[in-house]
PDB file of C-alpha atoms in Angstrom:
ATOM      1  CA  MET G   1     -13.414 -34.170  13.449  1.00 46.00           C
ATOM      2  CA  LYS G   2     -15.317 -33.933  10.182  1.00 49.00           C
ATOM      3  CA  LYS G   3     -16.771 -30.584   9.163  1.00 48.00           C
ATOM      4  CA  SER G   4     -20.531 -30.207   9.300  1.00 42.00           C
ATOM      5  CA  LEU G   5     -22.463 -29.612   6.083  1.00 38.00           C
ATOM      6  CA  VAL G   6     -23.221 -26.074   7.256  1.00 40.00           C
ATOM      7  CA  SER G   7     -19.531 -25.191   7.760  1.00 45.00           C
ATOM      8  CA  ILE G   8     -18.618 -26.670   4.365  1.00 41.00           C
ATOM      9  CA  GLN G   9     -21.351 -24.628   2.671  1.00 40.00           C
ATOM     10  CA  LYS G  10     -20.226 -21.495   4.525  1.00 47.00           C
ATOM     11  CA  GLU G  11     -16.583 -21.990   3.487  1.00 52.00           C
ATOM     12  CA  SER G  12     -17.628 -22.565  -0.127  1.00 52.00           C
ATOM     13  CA  LEU G  13     -19.682 -19.352  -0.046  1.00 46.00           C
ATOM     14  CA  HIS G  14     -16.677 -17.336   1.165  1.00 81.00           C
ATOM     15  CA  ILE G  15     -14.456 -18.781  -1.532  1.00 88.00           C
ATOM     16  CA  LYS G  16     -17.001 -17.896  -4.195  1.00 87.00           C
ATOM     17  CA  GLU G  17     -17.328 -14.331  -2.923  1.00 90.00           C
ATOM     18  CA  ILE G  18     -13.576 -13.832  -2.605  1.00 93.00           C
ATOM     19  CA  THR G  19     -13.012 -15.069  -6.153  1.00 92.00           C
ATOM     20  CA  ASP G  20     -15.543 -12.517  -7.446  1.00 91.00           C
ATOM     21  CA  LEU G  21     -13.941  -9.054  -7.153  1.00 91.00           C
ATOM     22  CA  ILE G  22     -17.324  -7.376  -7.580  1.00 88.00           C
ATOM     23  CA  ASN G  23     -17.908  -8.164  -3.897  1.00 89.00           C
ATOM     24  CA  ARG G  24     -16.009  -5.367  -2.131  1.00 90.00           C
ATOM     25  CA  ASP G  25     -16.758  -6.331   1.465  1.00 92.00           C
ATOM     26  CA  PRO G  26     -13.596  -5.601   3.507  1.00 94.00           C
ATOM     27  CA  ASP G  27     -14.792  -7.846   6.326  1.00 92.00           C
ATOM     28  CA  LEU G  28     -14.598 -10.742   3.895  1.00 93.00           C
ATOM     29  CA  ARG G  29     -11.297  -9.927   2.222  1.00 96.00           C
ATOM     30  CA  ILE G  30      -9.143  -8.576   5.075  1.00 97.00           C
ATOM     31  CA  ILE G  31      -7.709 -11.608   6.860  1.00 96.00           C
ATOM     32  CA  ARG G  32      -5.133 -11.347   9.660  1.00 95.00           C
ATOM     33  CA  ASP G  33      -5.202 -15.052  10.498  1.00 94.00           C
ATOM     34  CA  ARG G  34      -2.319 -16.618   8.577  1.00 95.00           C
ATOM     35  CA  ASN G  35      -3.758 -20.098   8.934  1.00 93.00           C
ATOM     36  CA  LEU G  36      -6.978 -18.966   7.283  1.00 94.00           C
ATOM     37  CA  VAL G  37      -5.050 -17.321   4.443  1.00 96.00           C
ATOM     38  CA  LEU G  38      -3.125 -20.568   4.008  1.00 96.00           C
ATOM     39  CA  ARG G  39      -6.353 -22.590   3.835  1.00 94.00           C
ATOM     40  CA  TYR G  40      -7.600 -20.339   1.062  1.00 96.00           C
ATOM     41  CA  ARG G  41      -4.301 -20.660  -0.755  1.00 96.00           C
ATOM     42  CA  LYS G  42      -4.457 -24.467  -0.563  1.00 95.00           C
ATOM     43  CA  HIS G  43      -8.031 -24.438  -1.833  1.00 95.00           C
ATOM     44  CA  PHE G  44      -7.109 -22.296  -4.826  1.00 96.00           C
ATOM     45  CA  LYS G  45      -4.114 -24.525  -5.559  1.00 94.00           C
ATOM     46  CA  GLN G  46      -6.302 -27.623  -5.525  1.00 93.00           C
ATOM     47  CA  GLY G  47      -8.656 -25.890  -7.925  1.00 94.00           C
ATOM     48  CA  GLY G  48      -5.824 -25.123 -10.332  1.00 96.00           C
ATOM     49  CA  GLN G  49      -6.006 -21.369  -9.769  1.00 96.00           C
ATOM     50  CA  LYS G  50      -2.775 -19.398  -9.996  1.00 98.00           C
ATOM     51  CA  VAL G  51      -2.080 -17.380  -6.841  1.00 98.00           C
ATOM     52  CA  VAL G  52      -0.086 -14.158  -7.030  1.00 98.00           C
ATOM     53  CA  LEU G  53       1.470 -12.583  -3.924  1.00 98.00           C
ATOM     54  CA  VAL G  54       2.613  -8.969  -3.725  1.00 97.00           C
ATOM     55  CA  GLY G  55       3.650  -6.798  -0.794  1.00 96.00           C
ATOM     56  CA  GLY G  56       3.626  -3.071  -0.232  1.00 94.00           C
ATOM     57  CA  VAL G  57       2.339  -0.134   1.773  1.00 95.00           C
ATOM     58  CA  TYR G  58      -0.193   1.470  -0.611  1.00 95.00           C
ATOM     59  CA  ASP G  59      -0.476   4.623   1.463  1.00 93.00           C
ATOM     60  CA  MET G  60      -2.727   7.389   0.107  1.00 90.00           C
ATOM     61  CA  LEU G  61      -3.821   5.100  -2.731  1.00 91.00           C
ATOM     62  CA  HIS G  62      -3.075   6.662  -6.127  1.00 90.00           C
ATOM     63  CA  ASP G  63      -2.954   5.768  -9.823  1.00 90.00           C
ATOM     64  CA  GLY G  64       0.530   4.271  -9.564  1.00 90.00           C
ATOM     65  CA  HIS G  65      -0.659   1.819  -6.920  1.00 93.00           C
ATOM     66  CA  ALA G  66      -3.774   0.969  -8.938  1.00 94.00           C
ATOM     67  CA  GLY G  67      -1.822   0.403 -12.149  1.00 94.00           C
ATOM     68  CA  TYR G  68       0.703  -1.783 -10.347  1.00 95.00           C
ATOM     69  CA  LEU G  69      -1.948  -3.973  -8.703  1.00 97.00           C
ATOM     70  CA  LEU G  70      -3.949  -4.249 -11.915  1.00 97.00           C
ATOM     71  CA  ARG G  71      -0.808  -5.641 -13.563  1.00 96.00           C
ATOM     72  CA  CYS G  72      -0.530  -8.113 -10.679  1.00 97.00           C
ATOM     73  CA  LEU G  73      -4.162  -9.166 -11.094  1.00 98.00           C
ATOM     74  CA  LYS G  74      -3.558  -9.970 -14.750  1.00 97.00           C
ATOM     75  CA  LEU G  75      -0.699 -12.330 -13.881  1.00 98.00           C
ATOM     76  CA  GLY G  76      -2.915 -14.911 -12.195  1.00 97.00           C
ATOM     77  CA  ASP G  77      -6.343 -15.829 -10.876  1.00 98.00           C
ATOM     78  CA  ILE G  78      -6.077 -14.782  -7.227  1.00 97.00           C
ATOM     79  CA  LEU G  79      -4.127 -11.809  -5.862  1.00 98.00           C
ATOM     80  CA  ILE G  80      -3.067 -11.772  -2.213  1.00 98.00           C
ATOM     81  CA  VAL G  81      -1.701  -8.437  -1.000  1.00 98.00           C
ATOM     82  CA  ALA G  82       0.645  -8.556   1.992  1.00 98.00           C
ATOM     83  CA  LEU G  83       0.194  -5.084   3.419  1.00 98.00           C
ATOM     84  CA  ASP G  84       2.919  -3.644   5.650  1.00 96.00           C
ATOM     85  CA  ASP G  85       1.319  -2.747   8.976  1.00 96.00           C
ATOM     86  CA  ASP G  86       1.863   0.713  10.457  1.00 96.00           C
ATOM     87  CA  ALA G  87       4.911  -0.180  12.562  1.00 96.00           C
ATOM     88  CA  LEU G  88       6.638  -1.965   9.675  1.00 96.00           C
ATOM     89  CA  THR G  89       5.874   0.961   7.373  1.00 94.00           C
ATOM     90  CA  ARG G  90       7.533   3.415   9.737  1.00 94.00           C
ATOM     91  CA  LYS G  91      10.604   1.180   9.928  1.00 93.00           C
ATOM     92  CA  ARG G  92      10.938   0.535   6.192  1.00 90.00           C
ATOM     93  CA  LYS G  93      10.310   4.163   5.246  1.00 86.00           C
ATOM     94  CA  ASN G  94      12.461   5.425   8.117  1.00 88.00           C
ATOM     95  CA  ASP G  95       9.840   8.103   8.737  1.00 86.00           C
ATOM     96  CA  PRO G  96       7.806   8.371  11.980  1.00 89.00           C
ATOM     97  CA  ARG G  97       5.133  10.405  10.156  1.00 85.00           C
ATOM     98  CA  LYS G  98       4.175   7.518   7.917  1.00 89.00           C
ATOM     99  CA  PRO G  99       1.863   6.008   6.984  1.00 92.00           C
ATOM    100  CA  PHE G 100      -0.630   8.781   6.363  1.00 90.00           C
ATOM    101  CA  ASP G 101      -3.485   6.242   6.273  1.00 93.00           C
ATOM    102  CA  SER G 102      -3.734   3.544   8.937  1.00 96.00           C
ATOM    103  CA  GLU G 103      -3.256  -0.098   8.027  1.00 97.00           C
ATOM    104  CA  MET G 104      -6.988  -0.791   8.170  1.00 97.00           C
ATOM    105  CA  ASP G 105      -7.843   2.260   6.060  1.00 96.00           C
ATOM    106  CA  ARG G 106      -5.259   1.157   3.485  1.00 97.00           C
ATOM    107  CA  ALA G 107      -6.616  -2.393   3.491  1.00 98.00           C
ATOM    108  CA  ARG G 108     -10.212  -1.202   3.078  1.00 96.00           C
ATOM    109  CA  MET G 109      -9.264   1.047   0.173  1.00 96.00           C
ATOM    110  CA  LEU G 110      -7.737  -1.916  -1.671  1.00 97.00           C
ATOM    111  CA  CYS G 111     -10.981  -3.838  -1.174  1.00 96.00           C
ATOM    112  CA  PHE G 112     -13.243  -0.955  -2.196  1.00 95.00           C
ATOM    113  CA  ALA G 113     -11.128  -0.392  -5.308  1.00 95.00           C
ATOM    114  CA  CYS G 114     -11.352  -4.111  -6.237  1.00 95.00           C
ATOM    115  CA  LEU G 115      -7.558  -4.402  -6.292  1.00 96.00           C
ATOM    116  CA  ALA G 116      -7.104  -7.539  -4.177  1.00 97.00           C
ATOM    117  CA  HIS G 117      -8.857 -10.837  -3.544  1.00 97.00           C
ATOM    118  CA  ILE G 118      -7.321 -11.153  -0.075  1.00 98.00           C
ATOM    119  CA  VAL G 119      -5.502  -8.560   2.035  1.00 98.00           C
ATOM    120  CA  THR G 120      -3.351  -9.740   4.910  1.00 98.00           C
ATOM    121  CA  PHE G 121      -0.608  -8.014   6.901  1.00 98.00           C
ATOM    122  CA  ARG G 122       3.146  -8.202   7.421  1.00 97.00           C
ATOM    123  CA  SER G 123       4.452  -7.109  10.804  1.00 96.00           C
ATOM    124  CA  ILE G 124       7.683  -5.754  12.189  1.00 94.00           C
ATOM    125  CA  ASP G 125       8.063  -8.879  14.348  1.00 93.00           C
ATOM    126  CA  GLU G 126       8.486 -11.325  11.479  1.00 94.00           C
ATOM    127  CA  HIS G 127      11.125 -12.074   8.862  1.00 93.00           C
ATOM    128  CA  PRO G 128      10.301 -10.583   5.441  1.00 89.00           C
ATOM    129  CA  TYR G 129      10.333 -14.074   3.919  1.00 93.00           C
ATOM    130  CA  ASP G 130       7.953 -15.718   6.420  1.00 96.00           C
ATOM    131  CA  LEU G 131       4.685 -15.184   4.584  1.00 97.00           C
ATOM    132  CA  ILE G 132       6.221 -16.095   1.237  1.00 96.00           C
ATOM    133  CA  LYS G 133       7.562 -19.375   2.622  1.00 96.00           C
ATOM    134  CA  LEU G 134       4.188 -20.137   4.184  1.00 97.00           C
ATOM    135  CA  LEU G 135       2.012 -19.459   1.148  1.00 98.00           C
ATOM    136  CA  ARG G 136       4.456 -20.506  -1.594  1.00 98.00           C
ATOM    137  CA  PRO G 137       2.672 -18.470  -4.274  1.00 97.00           C
ATOM    138  CA  ASP G 138       2.715 -19.416  -7.921  1.00 98.00           C
ATOM    139  CA  ILE G 139       3.978 -15.897  -8.662  1.00 97.00           C
ATOM    140  CA  LEU G 140       5.736 -13.436  -6.370  1.00 97.00           C
ATOM    141  CA  VAL G 141       5.743  -9.838  -7.609  1.00 96.00           C
ATOM    142  CA  THR G 142       8.278  -7.243  -6.512  1.00 93.00           C
ATOM    143  CA  SER G 143       8.870  -3.692  -7.670  1.00 90.00           C
ATOM    144  CA  GLU G 144      11.980  -2.267  -9.303  1.00 88.00           C
ATOM    145  CA  THR G 145      11.791   0.652  -6.885  1.00 83.00           C
ATOM    146  CA  THR G 146      11.647  -1.346  -3.646  1.00 80.00           C
ATOM    147  CA  ALA G 147      15.002  -0.471  -2.094  1.00 74.00           C
ATOM    148  CA  ASP G 148      15.076  -3.247   0.506  1.00 73.00           C
ATOM    149  CA  VAL G 149      14.399  -6.099  -1.952  1.00 79.00           C
ATOM    150  CA  SER G 150      17.569  -6.863  -3.898  1.00 84.00           C
ATOM    151  CA  ASN G 151      18.275  -9.240  -6.764  1.00 86.00           C
ATOM    152  CA  ARG G 152      19.922 -11.485  -4.168  1.00 89.00           C
ATOM    153  CA  ASP G 153      16.648 -11.555  -2.200  1.00 89.00           C
ATOM    154  CA  ARG G 154      14.757 -12.517  -5.324  1.00 88.00           C
ATOM    155  CA  LYS G 155      17.137 -15.401  -6.005  1.00 90.00           C
ATOM    156  CA  LEU G 156      16.817 -16.625  -2.413  1.00 92.00           C
ATOM    157  CA  LEU G 157      13.020 -16.497  -2.662  1.00 92.00           C
ATOM    158  CA  LYS G 158      12.793 -18.327  -5.994  1.00 91.00           C
ATOM    159  CA  PRO G 159      12.643 -21.832  -4.381  1.00 93.00           C
ATOM    160  CA  TYR G 160       9.465 -20.796  -2.523  1.00 95.00           C
ATOM    161  CA  CYS G 161       7.659 -19.444  -5.593  1.00 94.00           C
ATOM    162  CA  GLY G 162       6.832 -20.736  -8.995  1.00 92.00           C
ATOM    163  CA  GLU G 163       8.096 -17.491 -10.489  1.00 94.00           C
ATOM    164  CA  VAL G 164       9.434 -14.119  -9.336  1.00 94.00           C
ATOM    165  CA  ILE G 165       8.385 -11.179 -11.489  1.00 94.00           C
ATOM    166  CA  VAL G 166       9.781  -7.651 -11.184  1.00 94.00           C
ATOM    167  CA  LEU G 167       7.502  -4.835 -12.325  1.00 94.00           C
ATOM    168  CA  PRO G 168       8.479  -1.236 -13.075  1.00 90.00           C
ATOM    169  CA  PRO G 169       6.542   1.704 -11.562  1.00 83.00           C
ATOM    170  CA  GLN G 170       3.210   2.232 -13.299  1.00 70.00           C
ATOM    171  CA  SER G 171       3.137   5.992 -12.729  1.00 63.00           C
ATOM    172  CA  SER G 172       5.408   8.900 -11.856  1.00 65.00           C
ATOM    173  CA  ASN G 173       3.038   9.589  -8.963  1.00 60.00           C
ATOM    174  CA  SER G 174       4.137   8.569  -5.480  1.00 61.00           C
ATOM    175  CA  THR G 175       3.051   8.893  -1.870  1.00 60.00           C
ATOM    176  CA  THR G 176       6.327  10.680  -1.076  1.00 61.00           C
ATOM    177  CA  ALA G 177       5.576  13.273  -3.755  1.00 63.00           C
ATOM    178  CA  LYS G 178       2.145  13.796  -2.236  1.00 60.00           C
ATOM    179  CA  PHE G 179       3.669  14.284   1.207  1.00 57.00           C
ATOM    180  CA  LYS G 180       6.025  16.914  -0.215  1.00 62.00           C
ATOM    181  CA  ARG G 181       3.173  18.698  -1.953  1.00 63.00           C
ATOM    182  CA  PHE G 182       1.149  18.769   1.268  1.00 58.00           C
ATOM    183  CA  ALA G 183       4.153  20.186   3.101  1.00 56.00           C
ATOM    184  CA  GLU G 184       4.614  22.872   0.440  1.00 63.00           C
ATOM    185  CA  MET G 185       0.925  23.769   0.594  1.00 60.00           C
ATOM    186  CA  GLN G 186       1.036  23.945   4.373  1.00 56.00           C
ATOM    187  CA  GLY G 187       4.198  26.057   4.250  1.00 59.00           C
ATOM    188  CA  SER G 188       2.649  28.384   1.676  1.00 63.00           C
ATOM    189  CA  ALA G 189      -0.467  28.846   3.770  1.00 60.00           C
ATOM    190  CA  MET G 190       1.656  29.595   6.843  1.00 63.00           C
ATOM    191  CA  ALA G 191       3.736  32.118   4.897  1.00 63.00           C
ATOM    192  CA  GLU G 192       0.605  33.891   3.701  1.00 70.00           C
ATOM    193  CA  LYS G 193      -0.680  34.155   7.267  1.00 70.00           C
ATOM    194  CA  MET G 194       2.637  35.566   8.475  1.00 69.00           C
ATOM    195  CA  LEU G 195       2.738  38.064   5.608  1.00 65.00           C
ATOM    196  CA  SER G 196      -0.782  39.218   6.369  1.00 74.00           C
ATOM    197  CA  ALA G 197       0.063  39.648  10.046  1.00 72.00           C
ATOM    198  CA  MET G 198       3.209  41.644   9.230  1.00 67.00           C
ATOM    199  CA  ASN G 199       1.331  43.941   6.850  1.00 74.00           C
ATOM    200  CA  GLU G 200      -1.310  44.528   9.488  1.00 75.00           C
ATOM    201  CA  LEU G 201       1.378  45.331  12.057  1.00 69.00           C
ATOM    202  CA  PHE G 202       3.219  47.809   9.824  1.00 68.00           C
ATOM    203  CA  LYS G 203       0.099  49.333   8.293  1.00 73.00           C
ATOM    204  CA  PRO G 204       0.304  52.526  10.444  1.00 73.00           C
ATOM    205  CA  LEU G 205       3.810  53.150   9.015  1.00 70.00           C
ATOM    206  CA  ASN G 206       2.599  52.683   5.420  1.00 72.00           C
ATOM    207  CA  ILE G 207       5.000  49.761   4.956  1.00 68.00           C
ATOM    208  CA  THR G 208       3.853  46.822   2.842  1.00 67.00           C
ATOM    209  CA  PHE G 209       5.605  43.471   2.526  1.00 60.00           C
ATOM    210  CA  ASN G 210       5.056  41.689  -0.770  1.00 64.00           C
ATOM    211  CA  ALA G 211       4.781  37.930  -1.109  1.00 54.00           C
ATOM    212  CA  VAL G 212       7.963  37.622  -3.177  1.00 45.00           C
ATOM    213  CA  GLU G 213      11.262  38.882  -1.840  1.00 41.00           C
ATOM    214  CA  THR G 214      14.799  38.426  -3.045  1.00 37.00           C
ATOM    215  CA  LYS G 215      18.030  38.629  -1.105  1.00 39.00           C
ATOM    216  CA  ASN G 216      18.910  42.045  -2.552  1.00 38.00           C
ATOM    217  CA  ASP G 217      15.411  43.388  -2.957  1.00 38.00           C
ATOM    218  CA  LYS G 218      13.188  43.607   0.128  1.00 39.00           C
ATOM    219  CA  ARG G 219      10.397  45.089  -1.986  1.00 35.00           C
ATOM    220  CA  VAL G 220       8.864  47.242   0.690  1.00 33.00           C
ATOM    221  CA  SER G 221       7.032  50.467  -0.021  1.00 32.00           C
TER     222      SER G 221
END
């Protein structure tokens, strides 16, 4: 069945808005429907636009993420980010506490920061290569620091991409480092509360516990 003029105009409007990164509407850019993502990819291919595909978690978005995605944007005309959903993130990171931000919050942040033309999702129920084989991007970007993507993987994926590019980290910052800092801050705050409670308890005995103690020096007065 042929498309109506209205539907054609509507599709053209979406393509125009997606191409223009100034439009930050997450409802426009976040697309779960693989078939719809594929239709966009085919449209861009027909128009001679180079499509770049990159995966990742992008939890607690920081300068390293931004620098990495900006490099990806410069490689082509359209950047599709395949975001690991929450379940896949927990599996790949082997950490039940992650991600800190939900998949939708992470996807929205990428849109608000103008770091992706389209954001879709990878799930725990699919093979890591599925989306790549479906979209066949002109450029596939992987990171040097992604532990579960080997040089062998990159060679196996080459037939489904025009080019596979490996980028180094764009910052020493990382989500893991942020998690550790939060844990240290939380631990420090807890220690201060315990110290205050102990000093209050031993106040009648004129005993004071200082914040810093060594193994051989209890530092009590």
